[in-house]
């Protein structure tokens, strides 16, 4: 059993550690992105890296990586939808509503297999599956 729990919330990312002392056994050890909407958090068992997807509303989706268990974070490239061809009519759904033109949310982060270092799969809204090897 792990002694760390990562909790993604609309108010930030909370790292809980089992201290073995309190009655619940768990305490908030640190916070990251305090006040920001952390949509998803995932650890990578291959190298121990942590990934956090943030939803900043106006500024869009951001993706961050930590290699030191949340002590510091580096923003990395978030998935993006391709630009529509110049002059193309906006795409619409079956009800005639315009489809989103940018990623609105990262709802899933999945590291690749043990023999695929650096590979991540990212599920998004609108529906998309992105593969990143960098």
PDB file of N, CA, C and O in Angstrom, residues 51-103:
ATOM      1  N   UNK A  51       1.976  13.915 -13.027  1.00  0.00           N
ATOM      2  CA  UNK A  51       1.391  14.774 -14.059  1.00  0.00           C
ATOM      3  C   UNK A  51       0.102  15.379 -13.510  1.00  0.00           C
ATOM      4  O   UNK A  51      -0.695  14.672 -12.889  1.00  0.00           O
ATOM      5  N   UNK A  52      -0.084  16.667 -13.743  1.00  0.00           N
ATOM      6  CA  UNK A  52      -1.300  17.352 -13.307  1.00  0.00           C
ATOM      7  C   UNK A  52      -1.868  18.146 -14.480  1.00  0.00           C
ATOM      8  O   UNK A  52      -1.145  18.917 -15.125  1.00  0.00           O
ATOM      9  N   UNK A  53      -3.147  17.941 -14.753  1.00  0.00           N
ATOM     10  CA  UNK A  53      -3.861  18.690 -15.787  1.00  0.00           C
ATOM     11  C   UNK A  53      -4.691  19.760 -15.095  1.00  0.00           C
ATOM     12  O   UNK A  53      -5.450  19.459 -14.170  1.00  0.00           O
ATOM     13  N   UNK A  54      -4.529  21.002 -15.532  1.00  0.00           N
ATOM     14  CA  UNK A  54      -5.250  22.123 -14.931  1.00  0.00           C
ATOM     15  C   UNK A  54      -6.204  22.740 -15.940  1.00  0.00           C
ATOM     16  O   UNK A  54      -5.883  22.829 -17.128  1.00  0.00           O
ATOM     17  N   UNK A  55      -7.361  23.164 -15.455  1.00  0.00           N
ATOM     18  CA  UNK A  55      -8.329  23.879 -16.273  1.00  0.00           C
ATOM     19  C   UNK A  55      -8.378  25.325 -15.817  1.00  0.00           C
ATOM     20  O   UNK A  55      -8.859  25.614 -14.733  1.00  0.00           O
ATOM     21  N   UNK A  56      -7.847  26.215 -16.630  1.00  0.00           N
ATOM     22  CA  UNK A  56      -7.766  27.626 -16.248  1.00  0.00           C
ATOM     23  C   UNK A  56      -8.876  28.481 -16.855  1.00  0.00           C
ATOM     24  O   UNK A  56      -8.770  29.692 -16.863  1.00  0.00           O
ATOM     25  N   UNK A  57      -9.923  27.854 -17.374  1.00  0.00           N
ATOM     26  CA  UNK A  57     -11.009  28.648 -17.954  1.00  0.00           C
ATOM     27  C   UNK A  57     -10.506  29.472 -19.122  1.00  0.00           C
ATOM     28  O   UNK A  57     -10.210  28.954 -20.186  1.00  0.00           O
ATOM     29  N   UNK A  58     -10.339  30.756 -18.899  1.00  0.00           N
ATOM     30  CA  UNK A  58      -9.935  31.689 -19.958  1.00  0.00           C
ATOM     31  C   UNK A  58      -8.601  31.303 -20.598  1.00  0.00           C
ATOM     32  O   UNK A  58      -8.420  31.439 -21.800  1.00  0.00           O
ATOM     33  N   UNK A  59      -7.657  30.812 -19.809  1.00  0.00           N
ATOM     34  CA  UNK A  59      -6.326  30.484 -20.331  1.00  0.00           C
ATOM     35  C   UNK A  59      -6.237  29.070 -20.886  1.00  0.00           C
ATOM     36  O   UNK A  59      -5.220  28.675 -21.432  1.00  0.00           O
ATOM     37  N   UNK A  60      -7.279  28.301 -20.732  1.00  0.00           N
ATOM     38  CA  UNK A  60      -7.325  26.968 -21.307  1.00  0.00           C
ATOM     39  C   UNK A  60      -6.690  25.897 -20.443  1.00  0.00           C
ATOM     40  O   UNK A  60      -6.371  26.094 -19.280  1.00  0.00           O
ATOM     41  N   UNK A  61      -6.495  24.759 -21.069  1.00  0.00           N
ATOM     42  CA  UNK A  61      -5.962  23.578 -20.402  1.00  0.00           C
ATOM     43  C   UNK A  61      -4.439  23.676 -20.344  1.00  0.00           C
ATOM     44  O   UNK A  61      -3.795  24.054 -21.316  1.00  0.00           O
ATOM     45  N   UNK A  62      -3.889  23.343 -19.197  1.00  0.00           N
ATOM     46  CA  UNK A  62      -2.436  23.329 -19.002  1.00  0.00           C
ATOM     47  C   UNK A  62      -2.048  21.973 -18.433  1.00  0.00           C
ATOM     48  O   UNK A  62      -2.807  21.348 -17.692  1.00  0.00           O
ATOM     49  N   UNK A  63      -0.853  21.522 -18.760  1.00  0.00           N
ATOM     50  CA  UNK A  63      -0.344  20.243 -18.284  1.00  0.00           C
ATOM     51  C   UNK A  63       1.005  20.488 -17.620  1.00  0.00           C
ATOM     52  O   UNK A  63       1.851  21.196 -18.168  1.00  0.00           O
ATOM     53  N   UNK A  64       1.179  19.919 -16.428  1.00  0.00           N
ATOM     54  CA  UNK A  64       2.407  20.117 -15.658  1.00  0.00           C
ATOM     55  C   UNK A  64       2.993  18.770 -15.254  1.00  0.00           C
ATOM     56  O   UNK A  64       2.265  17.796 -15.060  1.00  0.00           O
ATOM     57  N   UNK A  65       4.326  18.751 -15.083  1.00  0.00           N
ATOM     58  CA  UNK A  65       5.034  17.536 -14.690  1.00  0.00           C
ATOM     59  C   UNK A  65       5.952  17.854 -13.515  1.00  0.00           C
ATOM     60  O   UNK A  65       6.605  18.902 -13.480  1.00  0.00           O
ATOM     61  N   UNK A  66       6.002  16.937 -12.557  1.00  0.00           N
ATOM     62  CA  UNK A  66       6.919  17.043 -11.423  1.00  0.00           C
ATOM     63  C   UNK A  66       7.754  15.775 -11.356  1.00  0.00           C
ATOM     64  O   UNK A  66       7.216  14.669 -11.424  1.00  0.00           O
ATOM     65  N   UNK A  67       9.051  15.938 -11.195  1.00  0.00           N
ATOM     66  CA  UNK A  67       9.939  14.785 -11.040  1.00  0.00           C
ATOM     67  C   UNK A  67      10.466  14.685  -9.613  1.00  0.00           C
ATOM     68  O   UNK A  67      11.323  13.852  -9.326  1.00  0.00           O
ATOM     69  N   UNK A  68       9.943  15.548  -8.726  1.00  0.00           N
ATOM     70  CA  UNK A  68      10.392  15.545  -7.326  1.00  0.00           C
ATOM     71  C   UNK A  68       9.223  15.498  -6.350  1.00  0.00           C
ATOM     72  O   UNK A  68       9.213  16.161  -5.333  1.00  0.00           O
ATOM     73  N   UNK A  69       8.219  14.697  -6.692  1.00  0.00           N
ATOM     74  CA  UNK A  69       7.025  14.480  -5.860  1.00  0.00           C
ATOM     75  C   UNK A  69       6.321  15.784  -5.461  1.00  0.00           C
ATOM     76  O   UNK A  69       5.919  15.971  -4.329  1.00  0.00           O
ATOM     77  N   UNK A  70       6.170  16.671  -6.429  1.00  0.00           N
ATOM     78  CA  UNK A  70       5.388  17.883  -6.223  1.00  0.00           C
ATOM     79  C   UNK A  70       6.124  19.053  -5.600  1.00  0.00           C
ATOM     80  O   UNK A  70       5.521  20.096  -5.369  1.00  0.00           O
ATOM     81  N   UNK A  71       7.417  18.927  -5.345  1.00  0.00           N
ATOM     82  CA  UNK A  71       8.188  20.054  -4.804  1.00  0.00           C
ATOM     83  C   UNK A  71       8.258  21.185  -5.826  1.00  0.00           C
ATOM     84  O   UNK A  71       8.205  22.357  -5.469  1.00  0.00           O
ATOM     85  N   UNK A  72       8.406  20.827  -7.102  1.00  0.00           N
ATOM     86  CA  UNK A  72       8.425  21.816  -8.176  1.00  0.00           C
ATOM     87  C   UNK A  72       7.700  21.223  -9.384  1.00  0.00           C
ATOM     88  O   UNK A  72       7.605  19.998  -9.528  1.00  0.00           O
ATOM     89  N   UNK A  73       7.189  22.096 -10.216  1.00  0.00           N
ATOM     90  CA  UNK A  73       6.423  21.683 -11.386  1.00  0.00           C
ATOM     91  C   UNK A  73       6.922  22.418 -12.613  1.00  0.00           C
ATOM     92  O   UNK A  73       7.287  23.592 -12.532  1.00  0.00           O
ATOM     93  N   UNK A  74       6.903  21.730 -13.756  1.00  0.00           N
ATOM     94  CA  UNK A  74       7.267  22.316 -15.033  1.00  0.00           C
ATOM     95  C   UNK A  74       6.078  22.188 -15.968  1.00  0.00           C
ATOM     96  O   UNK A  74       5.522  21.098 -16.110  1.00  0.00           O
ATOM     97  N   UNK A  75       5.699  23.302 -16.596  1.00  0.00           N
ATOM     98  CA  UNK A  75       4.613  23.217 -17.573  1.00  0.00           C
ATOM     99  C   UNK A  75       5.130  22.533 -18.827  1.00  0.00           C
ATOM    100  O   UNK A  75       6.222  22.854 -19.315  1.00  0.00           O
ATOM    101  N   UNK A  76       4.375  21.557 -19.306  1.00  0.00           N
ATOM    102  CA  UNK A  76       4.722  20.858 -20.539  1.00  0.00           C
ATOM    103  C   UNK A  76       3.595  21.069 -21.543  1.00  0.00           C
ATOM    104  O   UNK A  76       2.509  21.537 -21.187  1.00  0.00           O
ATOM    105  N   UNK A  77       3.852  20.748 -22.782  1.00  0.00           N
ATOM    106  CA  UNK A  77       2.876  21.000 -23.844  1.00  0.00           C
ATOM    107  C   UNK A  77       1.606  20.190 -23.628  1.00  0.00           C
ATOM    108  O   UNK A  77       1.648  18.974 -23.467  1.00  0.00           O
ATOM    109  N   UNK A  78       0.493  20.894 -23.598  1.00  0.00           N
ATOM    110  CA  UNK A  78      -0.818  20.253 -23.455  1.00  0.00           C
ATOM    111  C   UNK A  78      -1.336  19.872 -24.841  1.00  0.00           C
ATOM    112  O   UNK A  78      -0.930  20.455 -25.851  1.00  0.00           O
ATOM    113  N   UNK A  79      -2.218  18.882 -24.914  1.00  0.00           N
ATOM    114  CA  UNK A  79      -2.772  18.511 -26.217  1.00  0.00           C
ATOM    115  C   UNK A  79      -3.586  19.661 -26.806  1.00  0.00           C
ATOM    116  O   UNK A  79      -4.177  20.458 -26.072  1.00  0.00           O
ATOM    117  N   UNK A  80      -3.575  19.733 -28.124  1.00  0.00           N
ATOM    118  CA  UNK A  80      -4.320  20.786 -28.827  1.00  0.00           C
ATOM    119  C   UNK A  80      -4.951  20.205 -30.079  1.00  0.00           C
ATOM    120  O   UNK A  80      -4.383  19.314 -30.719  1.00  0.00           O
ATOM    121  N   UNK A  81      -6.119  20.711 -30.415  1.00  0.00           N
ATOM    122  CA  UNK A  81      -6.793  20.296 -31.645  1.00  0.00           C
ATOM    123  C   UNK A  81      -6.140  21.010 -32.825  1.00  0.00           C
ATOM    124  O   UNK A  81      -5.660  22.139 -32.692  1.00  0.00           O
ATOM    125  N   UNK A  82      -6.110  20.374 -33.975  1.00  0.00           N
ATOM    126  CA  UNK A  82      -5.528  21.038 -35.150  1.00  0.00           C
ATOM    127  C   UNK A  82      -6.394  22.222 -35.570  1.00  0.00           C
ATOM    128  O   UNK A  82      -7.609  22.223 -35.374  1.00  0.00           O
ATOM    129  N   UNK A  83      -5.741  23.212 -36.121  1.00  0.00           N
ATOM    130  CA  UNK A  83      -6.471  24.393 -36.604  1.00  0.00           C
ATOM    131  C   UNK A  83      -7.299  24.014 -37.824  1.00  0.00           C
ATOM    132  O   UNK A  83      -6.903  23.171 -38.633  1.00  0.00           O
ATOM    133  N   UNK A  84      -8.459  24.647 -37.936  1.00  0.00           N
ATOM    134  CA  UNK A  84      -9.309  24.424 -39.105  1.00  0.00           C
ATOM    135  C   UNK A  84      -8.641  25.048 -40.324  1.00  0.00           C
ATOM    136  O   UNK A  84      -7.956  26.076 -40.216  1.00  0.00           O
ATOM    137  N   UNK A  85      -8.817  24.451 -41.482  1.00  0.00           N
ATOM    138  CA  UNK A  85      -8.254  25.043 -42.700  1.00  0.00           C
ATOM    139  C   UNK A  85      -8.807  26.447 -42.917  1.00  0.00           C
ATOM    140  O   UNK A  85      -9.972  26.728 -42.603  1.00  0.00           O
ATOM    141  N   UNK A  86      -7.989  27.327 -43.431  1.00  0.00           N
ATOM    142  CA  UNK A  86      -8.406  28.710 -43.662  1.00  0.00           C
ATOM    143  C   UNK A  86      -9.611  28.747 -44.594  1.00  0.00           C
ATOM    144  O   UNK A  86      -9.647  28.078 -45.629  1.00  0.00           O
ATOM    145  N   UNK A  87     -10.631  29.500 -44.191  1.00  0.00           N
ATOM    146  CA  UNK A  87     -11.835  29.649 -44.985  1.00  0.00           C
ATOM    147  C   UNK A  87     -12.850  28.536 -44.807  1.00  0.00           C
ATOM    148  O   UNK A  87     -13.928  28.595 -45.396  1.00  0.00           O
ATOM    149  N   UNK A  88     -12.524  27.525 -44.016  1.00  0.00           N
ATOM    150  CA  UNK A  88     -13.460  26.410 -43.811  1.00  0.00           C
ATOM    151  C   UNK A  88     -14.627  26.854 -42.936  1.00  0.00           C
ATOM    152  O   UNK A  88     -14.459  27.654 -42.012  1.00  0.00           O
ATOM    153  N   UNK A  89     -15.792  26.325 -43.235  1.00  0.00           N
ATOM    154  CA  UNK A  89     -16.970  26.616 -42.411  1.00  0.00           C
ATOM    155  C   UNK A  89     -16.803  25.916 -41.068  1.00  0.00           C
ATOM    156  O   UNK A  89     -16.220  24.831 -40.996  1.00  0.00           O
ATOM    157  N   UNK A  90     -17.324  26.522 -39.993  1.00  0.00           N
ATOM    158  CA  UNK A  90     -17.226  25.874 -38.678  1.00  0.00           C
ATOM    159  C   UNK A  90     -17.934  24.522 -38.690  1.00  0.00           C
ATOM    160  O   UNK A  90     -18.989  24.370 -39.297  1.00  0.00           O
ATOM    161  N   UNK A  91     -17.346  23.538 -38.013  1.00  0.00           N
ATOM    162  CA  UNK A  91     -17.986  22.234 -37.900  1.00  0.00           C
ATOM    163  C   UNK A  91     -19.092  22.317 -36.867  1.00  0.00           C
ATOM    164  O   UNK A  91     -18.982  23.038 -35.879  1.00  0.00           O
ATOM    165  N   UNK A  92     -20.172  21.562 -37.113  1.00  0.00           N
ATOM    166  CA  UNK A  92     -21.322  21.574 -36.213  1.00  0.00           C
ATOM    167  C   UNK A  92     -21.713  20.149 -35.862  1.00  0.00           C
ATOM    168  O   UNK A  92     -21.415  19.208 -36.597  1.00  0.00           O
ATOM    169  N   UNK A  93     -22.400  20.013 -34.715  1.00  0.00           N
ATOM    170  CA  UNK A  93     -22.904  18.692 -34.330  1.00  0.00           C
ATOM    171  C   UNK A  93     -24.219  18.431 -35.053  1.00  0.00           C
ATOM    172  O   UNK A  93     -24.671  19.249 -35.865  1.00  0.00           O
ATOM    173  N   UNK A  94     -24.862  17.294 -34.762  1.00  0.00           N
ATOM    174  CA  UNK A  94     -26.078  16.930 -35.487  1.00  0.00           C
ATOM    175  C   UNK A  94     -27.255  17.855 -35.187  1.00  0.00           C
ATOM    176  O   UNK A  94     -28.260  17.825 -35.891  1.00  0.00           O
ATOM    177  N   UNK A  95     -27.120  18.704 -34.153  1.00  0.00           N
ATOM    178  CA  UNK A  95     -28.181  19.666 -33.849  1.00  0.00           C
ATOM    179  C   UNK A  95     -27.859  21.059 -34.391  1.00  0.00           C
ATOM    180  O   UNK A  95     -28.595  21.994 -34.142  1.00  0.00           O
ATOM    181  N   UNK A  96     -26.743  21.169 -35.099  1.00  0.00           N
ATOM    182  CA  UNK A  96     -26.368  22.450 -35.680  1.00  0.00           C
ATOM    183  C   UNK A  96     -25.562  23.342 -34.750  1.00  0.00           C
ATOM    184  O   UNK A  96     -25.263  24.477 -35.098  1.00  0.00           O
ATOM    185  N   UNK A  97     -25.201  22.836 -33.573  1.00  0.00           N
ATOM    186  CA  UNK A  97     -24.399  23.629 -32.640  1.00  0.00           C
ATOM    187  C   UNK A  97     -22.924  23.548 -33.028  1.00  0.00           C
ATOM    188  O   UNK A  97     -22.432  22.475 -33.386  1.00  0.00           O
ATOM    189  N   UNK A  98     -22.201  24.662 -32.949  1.00  0.00           N
ATOM    190  CA  UNK A  98     -20.784  24.622 -33.326  1.00  0.00           C
ATOM    191  C   UNK A  98     -19.979  23.726 -32.387  1.00  0.00           C
ATOM    192  O   UNK A  98     -20.204  23.715 -31.173  1.00  0.00           O
ATOM    193  N   UNK A  99     -19.061  22.961 -32.966  1.00  0.00           N
ATOM    194  CA  UNK A  99     -18.188  22.101 -32.179  1.00  0.00           C
ATOM    195  C   UNK A  99     -17.043  22.930 -31.592  1.00  0.00           C
ATOM    196  O   UNK A  99     -16.603  23.908 -32.200  1.00  0.00           O
ATOM    197  N   UNK A 100     -16.550  22.547 -30.417  1.00  0.00           N
ATOM    198  CA  UNK A 100     -15.425  23.264 -29.835  1.00  0.00           C
ATOM    199  C   UNK A 100     -14.205  23.223 -30.761  1.00  0.00           C
ATOM    200  O   UNK A 100     -13.992  22.244 -31.476  1.00  0.00           O
ATOM    201  N   UNK A 101     -13.427  24.277 -30.716  1.00  0.00           N
ATOM    202  CA  UNK A 101     -12.235  24.353 -31.560  1.00  0.00           C
ATOM    203  C   UNK A 101     -10.951  24.206 -30.743  1.00  0.00           C
ATOM    204  O   UNK A 101      -9.864  24.338 -31.283  1.00  0.00           O
ATOM    205  N   UNK A 102     -11.108  23.963 -29.450  1.00  0.00           N
ATOM    206  CA  UNK A 102      -9.931  23.766 -28.599  1.00  0.00           C
ATOM    207  C   UNK A 102     -10.247  22.722 -27.535  1.00  0.00           C
ATOM    208  O   UNK A 102     -11.414  22.453 -27.236  1.00  0.00           O
ATOM    209  N   UNK A 103      -9.182  22.153 -26.965  1.00  0.00           N
ATOM    210  CA  UNK A 103      -9.353  21.191 -25.877  1.00  0.00           C
ATOM    211  C   UNK A 103      -9.898  21.944 -24.668  1.00  0.00           C
ATOM    212  O   UNK A 103      -9.376  22.986 -24.272  1.00  0.00           O
TER     213      UNK A 103
END
